[in-house]
Amino acid sequence: MASAHGSGRTSVVVTGGSGFIGRAVVRAFRARGVPVTVVDRVPFPEDLDGVRVVTGDLREAAVREEAVTAETAGIVHLAALTSVLKSVELPEDTFADNVLVTQELLELARRREVPKFLLASTNAVIGDVGTATITPDLPLRPLTPYGATKAACEMLLSGYAGAYGMTTCALRFTNVYGPGMSHKDSFVPRMMRAALSGTGVKVYGDGRQRRDLVHVDDVVGAILSAFDSGYSGRAIVGAGRSVSVLEMVEAVREVTGAELPVEHVDAPAGEMPAVVVDVSASAATIGYQPSVSLVDGLATAWKYFSGLDRPNATP
């Protein structure tokens, strides 16, 4: 990777680098030979050369200032409170973790002349568009504190790009899945655990609601492409193909050979009828094109989850 602005800046800061997506991003930058600083509340679980670890809370100035230095070529900001339900219960915490931390990091990046800032965002900034297709130019109408905080972060990035010439890009991820997500409670891990234990899964409503599932390898590819592209703005990172919840269950049955019986339960309030995204603009803006099919992607997740059963297996 060429050093940014020819200034000898070579390293990348990955916030939330100990998380599911973060660990994959760190490994990808290291595979390029790029030094990485991980900053996370949770210690980094892998022993990798070229990785500096700052363990602490990004709300604290000392933690941020230890992470972002004169060598930092860019920040990949993945750390956030990401639970929609938790954001409804804890709106102030969500604001502090998401908006205040992002503002402080942007300001530190400006002061230290860090040229690039990437943000993990969400299509929840758009709100509920029913079954319509989500494109990057729809108006921001978030319906939860989580969606609102990410919309606010996107505006902050836009302001810093406009005023200070920083390259800032908000990547709106859909539902990310893949190996390494053992601690998550989203639908793919729930199905994997049910397949392992021979139990069934609960499905909200009729199971016809549609979702876009994007494999973690495609997400990592999008982050690297966006980092290289020099594009400021926003880009949707998804599979670009939506499947119903029942189709997901069927795909997991195919991959695992498990029966995976389904129990239909009442959908909670606010359950979206569909998440259908158009990723075609992302090819033009950040050079992103998803390549992992759902069955292939679920097979990598199944291999990972079934390996966790072995004694001595590391999560």
mmCIF file of C-alpha atoms in Angstrom:
data_model
loop_
_atom_site.group_PDB
_atom_site.id
_atom_site.type_symbol
_atom_site.label_atom_id
_atom_site.label_comp_id
_atom_site.label_asym_id
_atom_site.label_seq_id
_atom_site.Cartn_x
_atom_site.Cartn_y
_atom_site.Cartn_z
ATOM 1 C CA MET A 1 0.000 0.000 0.000
ATOM 2 C CA ALA A 2 1.413 3.392 -0.901
ATOM 3 C CA SER A 3 1.801 5.610 2.110
ATOM 4 C CA ALA A 4 -0.890 8.250 2.292
ATOM 5 C CA HIS A 5 0.173 11.704 1.122
ATOM 6 C CA GLY A 6 3.741 10.371 0.880
ATOM 7 C CA SER A 7 4.077 11.226 4.567
ATOM 8 C CA GLY A 8 5.360 7.912 5.869
ATOM 9 C CA ARG A 9 1.897 7.093 7.207
ATOM 10 C CA THR A 10 1.620 3.351 6.910
ATOM 11 C CA SER A 11 -0.596 1.923 9.636
ATOM 12 C CA VAL A 12 -4.344 1.494 9.884
ATOM 13 C CA VAL A 13 -6.403 1.813 13.062
ATOM 14 C CA VAL A 14 -9.272 -0.690 13.318
ATOM 15 C CA THR A 15 -11.705 0.160 16.111
ATOM 16 C CA GLY A 16 -13.728 -2.809 17.295
ATOM 17 C CA GLY A 17 -10.896 -4.902 15.866
ATOM 18 C CA SER A 18 -11.492 -7.766 18.306
ATOM 19 C CA GLY A 19 -15.032 -8.311 16.993
ATOM 20 C CA PHE A 20 -16.310 -10.694 14.341
ATOM 21 C CA ILE A 21 -15.847 -8.333 11.367
ATOM 22 C CA GLY A 22 -12.884 -6.566 12.981
ATOM 23 C CA ARG A 23 -10.728 -9.677 13.265
ATOM 24 C CA ALA A 24 -11.298 -10.473 9.586
ATOM 25 C CA VAL A 25 -10.405 -6.878 8.599
ATOM 26 C CA VAL A 26 -7.219 -6.963 10.689
ATOM 27 C CA ARG A 27 -6.108 -10.232 9.064
ATOM 28 C CA ALA A 28 -6.783 -8.780 5.592
ATOM 29 C CA PHE A 29 -4.683 -5.650 6.190
ATOM 30 C CA ARG A 30 -1.889 -7.797 7.670
ATOM 31 C CA ALA A 31 -2.014 -10.037 4.576
ATOM 32 C CA ARG A 32 -1.182 -6.863 2.615
ATOM 33 C CA GLY A 33 1.733 -6.153 4.936
ATOM 34 C CA VAL A 34 0.005 -3.146 6.493
ATOM 35 C CA PRO A 35 0.699 -2.574 10.228
ATOM 36 C CA VAL A 36 -2.541 -2.445 12.226
ATOM 37 C CA THR A 37 -3.522 -0.892 15.550
ATOM 38 C CA VAL A 38 -6.530 -2.607 17.108
ATOM 39 C CA VAL A 39 -8.500 -0.585 19.639
ATOM 40 C CA ASP A 40 -11.282 -2.425 21.478
ATOM 41 C CA ARG A 41 -12.719 -2.921 24.964
ATOM 42 C CA VAL A 42 -12.030 -6.631 24.487
ATOM 43 C CA PRO A 43 -8.394 -7.833 24.173
ATOM 44 C CA PHE A 44 -7.446 -8.960 20.653
ATOM 45 C CA PRO A 45 -7.760 -12.769 20.688
ATOM 46 C CA GLU A 46 -5.137 -13.612 18.053
ATOM 47 C CA ASP A 47 -1.358 -13.499 18.099
ATOM 48 C CA LEU A 48 -0.474 -11.685 14.873
ATOM 49 C CA ASP A 49 2.804 -10.010 13.925
ATOM 50 C CA GLY A 50 2.461 -6.344 13.043
ATOM 51 C CA VAL A 51 -0.594 -5.791 15.232
ATOM 52 C CA ARG A 52 -0.456 -3.231 18.030
ATOM 53 C CA VAL A 53 -3.280 -3.586 20.536
ATOM 54 C CA VAL A 54 -4.839 -0.787 22.589
ATOM 55 C CA THR A 55 -7.361 -2.264 25.018
ATOM 56 C CA GLY A 56 -9.768 0.280 26.452
ATOM 57 C CA ASP A 57 -12.926 2.320 26.005
ATOM 58 C CA LEU A 58 -12.993 4.730 23.055
ATOM 59 C CA ARG A 59 -15.009 7.162 25.156
ATOM 60 C CA GLU A 60 -11.716 7.909 26.959
ATOM 61 C CA ALA A 61 -9.420 10.457 25.307
ATOM 62 C CA ALA A 62 -6.268 8.638 26.444
ATOM 63 C CA VAL A 63 -7.370 5.462 24.666
ATOM 64 C CA ARG A 64 -8.109 7.328 21.428
ATOM 65 C CA GLU A 65 -4.841 9.242 21.568
ATOM 66 C CA GLU A 66 -2.800 6.100 22.129
ATOM 67 C CA ALA A 67 -4.447 4.478 19.113
ATOM 68 C CA VAL A 68 -4.263 7.294 16.533
ATOM 69 C CA THR A 69 -0.713 8.521 15.886
ATOM 70 C CA ALA A 70 1.394 10.378 13.315
ATOM 71 C CA GLU A 71 1.822 7.017 11.548
ATOM 72 C CA THR A 72 -1.912 6.445 11.044
ATOM 73 C CA ALA A 73 -2.856 6.350 7.340
ATOM 74 C CA GLY A 74 -6.523 5.699 8.005
ATOM 75 C CA ILE A 75 -9.155 4.691 10.531
ATOM 76 C CA VAL A 76 -11.644 1.870 9.977
ATOM 77 C CA HIS A 77 -14.299 2.601 12.604
ATOM 78 C CA LEU A 78 -16.253 -0.574 13.354
ATOM 79 C CA ALA A 79 -16.737 -0.116 17.116
ATOM 80 C CA ALA A 80 -20.320 0.750 18.030
ATOM 81 C CA LEU A 81 -23.311 -0.258 20.040
ATOM 82 C CA THR A 82 -25.064 -2.194 17.275
ATOM 83 C CA SER A 83 -28.133 -3.731 18.910
ATOM 84 C CA VAL A 84 -31.345 -2.079 17.714
ATOM 85 C CA LEU A 85 -33.265 -3.375 20.745
ATOM 86 C CA LYS A 86 -30.569 -2.216 23.162
ATOM 87 C CA SER A 87 -30.571 1.213 21.506
ATOM 88 C CA VAL A 88 -34.279 1.546 22.300
ATOM 89 C CA GLU A 89 -33.613 0.648 25.952
ATOM 90 C CA LEU A 90 -30.387 2.685 26.247
ATOM 91 C CA PRO A 91 -30.611 5.680 23.877
ATOM 92 C CA GLU A 92 -28.072 7.800 25.799
ATOM 93 C CA ASP A 93 -25.453 5.046 25.885
ATOM 94 C CA THR A 94 -26.044 4.445 22.198
ATOM 95 C CA PHE A 95 -25.513 8.151 21.465
ATOM 96 C CA ALA A 96 -22.312 8.263 23.540
ATOM 97 C CA ASP A 97 -20.850 5.072 22.054
ATOM 98 C CA ASN A 98 -21.804 5.854 18.476
ATOM 99 C CA VAL A 99 -22.035 9.614 17.871
ATOM 100 C CA LEU A 100 -19.743 11.118 20.510
ATOM 101 C CA VAL A 101 -16.974 8.572 19.922
ATOM 102 C CA THR A 102 -17.184 9.070 16.136
ATOM 103 C CA GLN A 103 -16.993 12.856 16.524
ATOM 104 C CA GLU A 104 -13.980 12.591 18.856
ATOM 105 C CA LEU A 105 -12.222 10.204 16.469
ATOM 106 C CA LEU A 106 -12.893 12.467 13.475
ATOM 107 C CA GLU A 107 -11.557 15.450 15.403
ATOM 108 C CA LEU A 108 -8.447 13.524 16.435
ATOM 109 C CA ALA A 109 -7.983 12.414 12.815
ATOM 110 C CA ARG A 110 -8.242 16.058 11.708
ATOM 111 C CA ARG A 111 -5.683 17.206 14.293
ATOM 112 C CA ARG A 112 -3.275 14.388 13.444
ATOM 113 C CA GLU A 113 -3.892 14.867 9.694
ATOM 114 C CA VAL A 114 -5.120 11.308 9.134
ATOM 115 C CA PRO A 115 -6.292 11.311 5.516
ATOM 116 C CA LYS A 116 -8.893 8.492 5.526
ATOM 117 C CA PHE A 117 -11.847 7.533 7.718
ATOM 118 C CA LEU A 118 -14.193 4.615 7.035
ATOM 119 C CA LEU A 119 -17.356 4.039 9.076
ATOM 120 C CA ALA A 120 -19.418 0.883 9.473
ATOM 121 C CA SER A 121 -22.965 2.139 8.924
ATOM 122 C CA THR A 122 -26.328 0.506 8.303
ATOM 123 C CA ASN A 123 -29.344 0.649 6.044
ATOM 124 C CA ALA A 124 -31.348 1.366 9.215
ATOM 125 C CA VAL A 125 -30.530 5.044 8.510
ATOM 126 C CA ILE A 126 -33.245 4.832 5.816
ATOM 127 C CA GLY A 127 -35.987 3.467 8.081
ATOM 128 C CA ASP A 128 -38.803 1.289 6.789
ATOM 129 C CA VAL A 129 -39.364 1.450 3.033
ATOM 130 C CA GLY A 130 -41.609 -1.610 3.015
ATOM 131 C CA THR A 131 -40.603 -3.928 0.208
ATOM 132 C CA ALA A 132 -39.027 -1.165 -1.913
ATOM 133 C CA THR A 133 -35.392 -1.477 -2.968
ATOM 134 C CA ILE A 134 -32.910 0.528 -0.873
ATOM 135 C CA THR A 135 -30.451 2.684 -2.824
ATOM 136 C CA PRO A 136 -27.725 4.966 -1.418
ATOM 137 C CA ASP A 137 -29.615 8.172 -2.279
ATOM 138 C CA LEU A 138 -32.838 7.605 -0.301
ATOM 139 C CA PRO A 139 -33.599 10.215 2.378
ATOM 140 C CA LEU A 140 -32.480 9.482 5.937
ATOM 141 C CA ARG A 141 -35.496 8.533 8.082
ATOM 142 C CA PRO A 142 -34.245 6.334 10.917
ATOM 143 C CA LEU A 143 -36.861 4.786 13.222
ATOM 144 C CA THR A 144 -34.646 3.771 16.168
ATOM 145 C CA PRO A 145 -31.921 5.429 18.249
ATOM 146 C CA TYR A 146 -29.426 3.028 16.615
ATOM 147 C CA GLY A 147 -30.412 4.094 13.097
ATOM 148 C CA ALA A 148 -30.438 7.744 14.183
ATOM 149 C CA THR A 149 -26.919 7.574 15.633
ATOM 150 C CA LYS A 150 -25.542 6.041 12.448
ATOM 151 C CA ALA A 151 -27.301 8.701 10.341
ATOM 152 C CA ALA A 152 -25.715 11.369 12.573
ATOM 153 C CA CYS A 153 -22.288 9.732 12.108
ATOM 154 C CA GLU A 154 -22.743 9.749 8.327
ATOM 155 C CA MET A 155 -23.481 13.497 8.457
ATOM 156 C CA LEU A 156 -20.381 14.108 10.585
ATOM 157 C CA LEU A 157 -18.235 12.246 8.038
ATOM 158 C CA SER A 158 -19.748 14.326 5.255
ATOM 159 C CA GLY A 159 -19.000 17.540 7.150
ATOM 160 C CA TYR A 160 -15.375 16.584 7.805
ATOM 161 C CA ALA A 161 -14.879 15.615 4.157
ATOM 162 C CA GLY A 162 -16.328 18.919 3.015
ATOM 163 C CA ALA A 163 -14.545 21.197 5.469
ATOM 164 C CA TYR A 164 -11.156 19.507 5.825
ATOM 165 C CA GLY A 165 -10.649 17.453 2.667
ATOM 166 C CA MET A 166 -10.567 14.190 4.600
ATOM 167 C CA THR A 167 -11.618 11.106 2.610
ATOM 168 C CA THR A 168 -14.608 9.744 4.525
ATOM 169 C CA CYS A 169 -16.789 6.824 3.488
ATOM 170 C CA ALA A 170 -19.802 5.299 5.252
ATOM 171 C CA LEU A 171 -20.317 1.652 4.370
ATOM 172 C CA ARG A 172 -23.875 0.491 4.986
ATOM 173 C CA PHE A 173 -23.650 -3.196 5.777
ATOM 174 C CA THR A 174 -26.624 -5.524 5.520
ATOM 175 C CA ASN A 175 -26.725 -8.698 7.701
ATOM 176 C CA VAL A 176 -23.119 -9.898 7.904
ATOM 177 C CA TYR A 177 -22.493 -13.591 8.528
ATOM 178 C CA GLY A 178 -19.667 -16.121 8.243
ATOM 179 C CA PRO A 179 -16.997 -17.925 10.268
ATOM 180 C CA GLY A 180 -16.006 -16.280 13.543
ATOM 181 C CA MET A 181 -19.467 -15.274 14.755
ATOM 182 C CA SER A 182 -19.872 -17.803 17.577
ATOM 183 C CA HIS A 183 -20.849 -15.156 20.143
ATOM 184 C CA LYS A 184 -23.547 -13.538 18.015
ATOM 185 C CA ASP A 185 -27.258 -14.102 18.528
ATOM 186 C CA SER A 186 -28.415 -13.243 15.006
ATOM 187 C CA PHE A 187 -30.394 -15.680 12.875
ATOM 188 C CA VAL A 188 -27.528 -17.470 11.086
ATOM 189 C CA PRO A 189 -25.707 -18.449 14.331
ATOM 190 C CA ARG A 190 -29.037 -19.493 15.861
ATOM 191 C CA MET A 191 -29.687 -21.795 12.895
ATOM 192 C CA MET A 192 -26.139 -23.193 13.065
ATOM 193 C CA ARG A 193 -26.443 -23.955 16.786
ATOM 194 C CA ALA A 194 -29.858 -25.569 16.205
ATOM 195 C CA ALA A 195 -28.400 -27.734 13.407
ATOM 196 C CA LEU A 196 -25.569 -28.824 15.714
ATOM 197 C CA SER A 197 -27.886 -29.715 18.593
ATOM 198 C CA GLY A 198 -30.647 -31.257 16.462
ATOM 199 C CA THR A 199 -33.216 -28.703 17.630
ATOM 200 C CA GLY A 200 -35.484 -26.322 15.721
ATOM 201 C CA VAL A 201 -35.658 -22.566 15.175
ATOM 202 C CA LYS A 202 -38.306 -19.955 15.884
ATOM 203 C CA VAL A 203 -39.359 -17.927 12.855
ATOM 204 C CA TYR A 204 -41.246 -14.635 13.155
ATOM 205 C CA GLY A 205 -44.619 -14.537 11.392
ATOM 206 C CA ASP A 206 -44.910 -16.497 8.167
ATOM 207 C CA GLY A 207 -41.152 -16.381 7.480
ATOM 208 C CA ARG A 208 -41.669 -14.610 4.154
ATOM 209 C CA GLN A 209 -39.908 -11.438 5.260
ATOM 210 C CA ARG A 210 -36.832 -10.930 3.086
ATOM 211 C CA ARG A 211 -33.282 -10.205 4.169
ATOM 212 C CA ASP A 212 -29.969 -9.515 2.462
ATOM 213 C CA LEU A 213 -27.179 -11.648 3.931
ATOM 214 C CA VAL A 214 -23.627 -10.622 3.069
ATOM 215 C CA HIS A 215 -20.629 -12.853 3.767
ATOM 216 C CA VAL A 216 -17.849 -11.440 5.926
ATOM 217 C CA ASP A 217 -15.314 -12.028 3.100
ATOM 218 C CA ASP A 218 -17.338 -9.712 0.844
ATOM 219 C CA VAL A 219 -17.518 -7.113 3.643
ATOM 220 C CA VAL A 220 -13.732 -7.240 4.086
ATOM 221 C CA GLY A 221 -13.319 -6.871 0.330
ATOM 222 C CA ALA A 222 -15.578 -3.806 0.406
ATOM 223 C CA ILE A 223 -13.565 -2.215 3.220
ATOM 224 C CA LEU A 224 -10.261 -2.737 1.375
ATOM 225 C CA SER A 225 -11.771 -1.449 -1.898
ATOM 226 C CA ALA A 226 -13.232 1.619 -0.186
ATOM 227 C CA PHE A 227 -9.922 2.292 1.548
ATOM 228 C CA ASP A 228 -8.089 2.154 -1.785
ATOM 229 C CA SER A 229 -10.711 4.053 -3.780
ATOM 230 C CA GLY A 230 -10.365 7.497 -2.228
ATOM 231 C CA TYR A 231 -14.165 7.798 -2.512
ATOM 232 C CA SER A 232 -16.030 10.030 -0.059
ATOM 233 C CA GLY A 233 -19.722 9.379 0.448
ATOM 234 C CA ARG A 234 -21.780 6.313 1.235
ATOM 235 C CA ALA A 235 -21.978 2.847 -0.263
ATOM 236 C CA ILE A 236 -24.242 -0.135 0.356
ATOM 237 C CA VAL A 237 -22.421 -3.382 1.112
ATOM 238 C CA GLY A 238 -24.707 -6.383 0.739
ATOM 239 C CA ALA A 239 -25.173 -9.492 -1.356
ATOM 240 C CA GLY A 240 -27.562 -7.611 -3.630
ATOM 241 C CA ARG A 241 -29.882 -10.593 -3.476
ATOM 242 C CA SER A 242 -32.604 -10.952 -0.853
ATOM 243 C CA VAL A 243 -33.908 -14.256 0.454
ATOM 244 C CA SER A 244 -36.878 -15.023 2.670
ATOM 245 C CA VAL A 245 -36.287 -16.351 6.178
ATOM 246 C CA LEU A 246 -37.783 -19.687 5.062
ATOM 247 C CA GLU A 247 -35.325 -19.813 2.126
ATOM 248 C CA MET A 248 -32.490 -19.211 4.626
ATOM 249 C CA VAL A 249 -33.692 -22.152 6.705
ATOM 250 C CA GLU A 250 -33.854 -24.305 3.558
ATOM 251 C CA ALA A 251 -30.292 -23.311 2.599
ATOM 252 C CA VAL A 252 -29.026 -24.228 6.077
ATOM 253 C CA ARG A 253 -30.789 -27.600 5.834
ATOM 254 C CA GLU A 254 -29.026 -28.164 2.507
ATOM 255 C CA VAL A 255 -25.598 -27.251 3.912
ATOM 256 C CA THR A 256 -25.870 -29.056 7.254
ATOM 257 C CA GLY A 257 -28.121 -32.021 6.509
ATOM 258 C CA ALA A 258 -30.082 -31.141 9.669
ATOM 259 C CA GLU A 259 -33.889 -31.295 9.791
ATOM 260 C CA LEU A 260 -34.146 -27.864 11.426
ATOM 261 C CA PRO A 261 -37.880 -27.866 12.221
ATOM 262 C CA VAL A 262 -39.495 -24.403 12.223
ATOM 263 C CA GLU A 263 -41.815 -22.985 14.882
ATOM 264 C CA HIS A 264 -43.712 -19.891 13.746
ATOM 265 C CA VAL A 265 -44.100 -17.240 16.466
ATOM 266 C CA ASP A 266 -45.622 -13.754 16.475
ATOM 267 C CA ALA A 267 -43.336 -11.123 14.991
ATOM 268 C CA PRO A 268 -42.216 -8.347 17.366
ATOM 269 C CA ALA A 269 -43.266 -4.778 16.671
ATOM 270 C CA GLY A 270 -40.987 -3.134 14.135
ATOM 271 C CA GLU A 271 -40.048 -6.336 12.299
ATOM 272 C CA MET A 272 -39.186 -5.128 8.780
ATOM 273 C CA PRO A 273 -41.093 -6.801 5.935
ATOM 274 C CA ALA A 274 -38.021 -6.717 3.739
ATOM 275 C CA VAL A 275 -34.475 -5.539 3.362
ATOM 276 C CA VAL A 276 -33.787 -5.371 -0.362
ATOM 277 C CA VAL A 277 -30.694 -3.447 -1.419
ATOM 278 C CA ASP A 278 -29.229 -2.428 -4.739
ATOM 279 C CA VAL A 279 -25.432 -2.709 -4.604
ATOM 280 C CA SER A 280 -24.832 -1.721 -8.232
ATOM 281 C CA ALA A 281 -23.799 1.852 -7.329
ATOM 282 C CA SER A 282 -21.127 0.461 -4.977
ATOM 283 C CA ALA A 283 -19.270 -1.024 -7.948
ATOM 284 C CA ALA A 284 -18.913 2.453 -9.442
ATOM 285 C CA THR A 285 -18.060 4.277 -6.191
ATOM 286 C CA ILE A 286 -15.830 1.895 -4.219
ATOM 287 C CA GLY A 287 -15.280 -0.959 -6.690
ATOM 288 C CA TYR A 288 -17.365 -3.408 -4.666
ATOM 289 C CA GLN A 289 -18.831 -6.543 -6.206
ATOM 290 C CA PRO A 290 -20.043 -9.351 -3.919
ATOM 291 C CA SER A 291 -18.856 -12.819 -4.917
ATOM 292 C CA VAL A 292 -19.853 -15.298 -2.174
ATOM 293 C CA SER A 293 -23.126 -17.171 -2.794
ATOM 294 C CA LEU A 294 -25.450 -17.886 0.125
ATOM 295 C CA VAL A 295 -24.914 -21.664 0.067
ATOM 296 C CA ASP A 296 -21.115 -21.317 -0.229
ATOM 297 C CA GLY A 297 -21.098 -18.723 2.537
ATOM 298 C CA LEU A 298 -23.276 -20.824 4.837
ATOM 299 C CA ALA A 299 -20.956 -23.777 4.204
ATOM 300 C CA THR A 300 -18.007 -21.743 5.596
ATOM 301 C CA ALA A 301 -20.101 -20.826 8.636
ATOM 302 C CA TRP A 302 -21.131 -24.461 9.162
ATOM 303 C CA LYS A 303 -17.515 -25.648 8.936
ATOM 304 C CA TYR A 304 -16.614 -23.092 11.605
ATOM 305 C CA PHE A 305 -19.538 -23.888 13.926
ATOM 306 C CA SER A 306 -19.119 -27.659 13.661
ATOM 307 C CA GLY A 307 -15.408 -27.221 14.452
ATOM 308 C CA LEU A 308 -16.295 -25.403 17.685
ATOM 309 C CA ASP A 309 -17.632 -28.699 18.994
ATOM 310 C CA ARG A 310 -14.166 -30.236 19.029
ATOM 311 C CA PRO A 311 -12.247 -30.159 22.295
ATOM 312 C CA ASN A 312 -9.447 -27.565 22.208
ATOM 313 C CA ALA A 313 -11.136 -25.709 19.343
ATOM 314 C CA THR A 314 -10.627 -21.959 19.657
ATOM 315 C CA PRO A 315 -13.606 -19.672 18.922
#
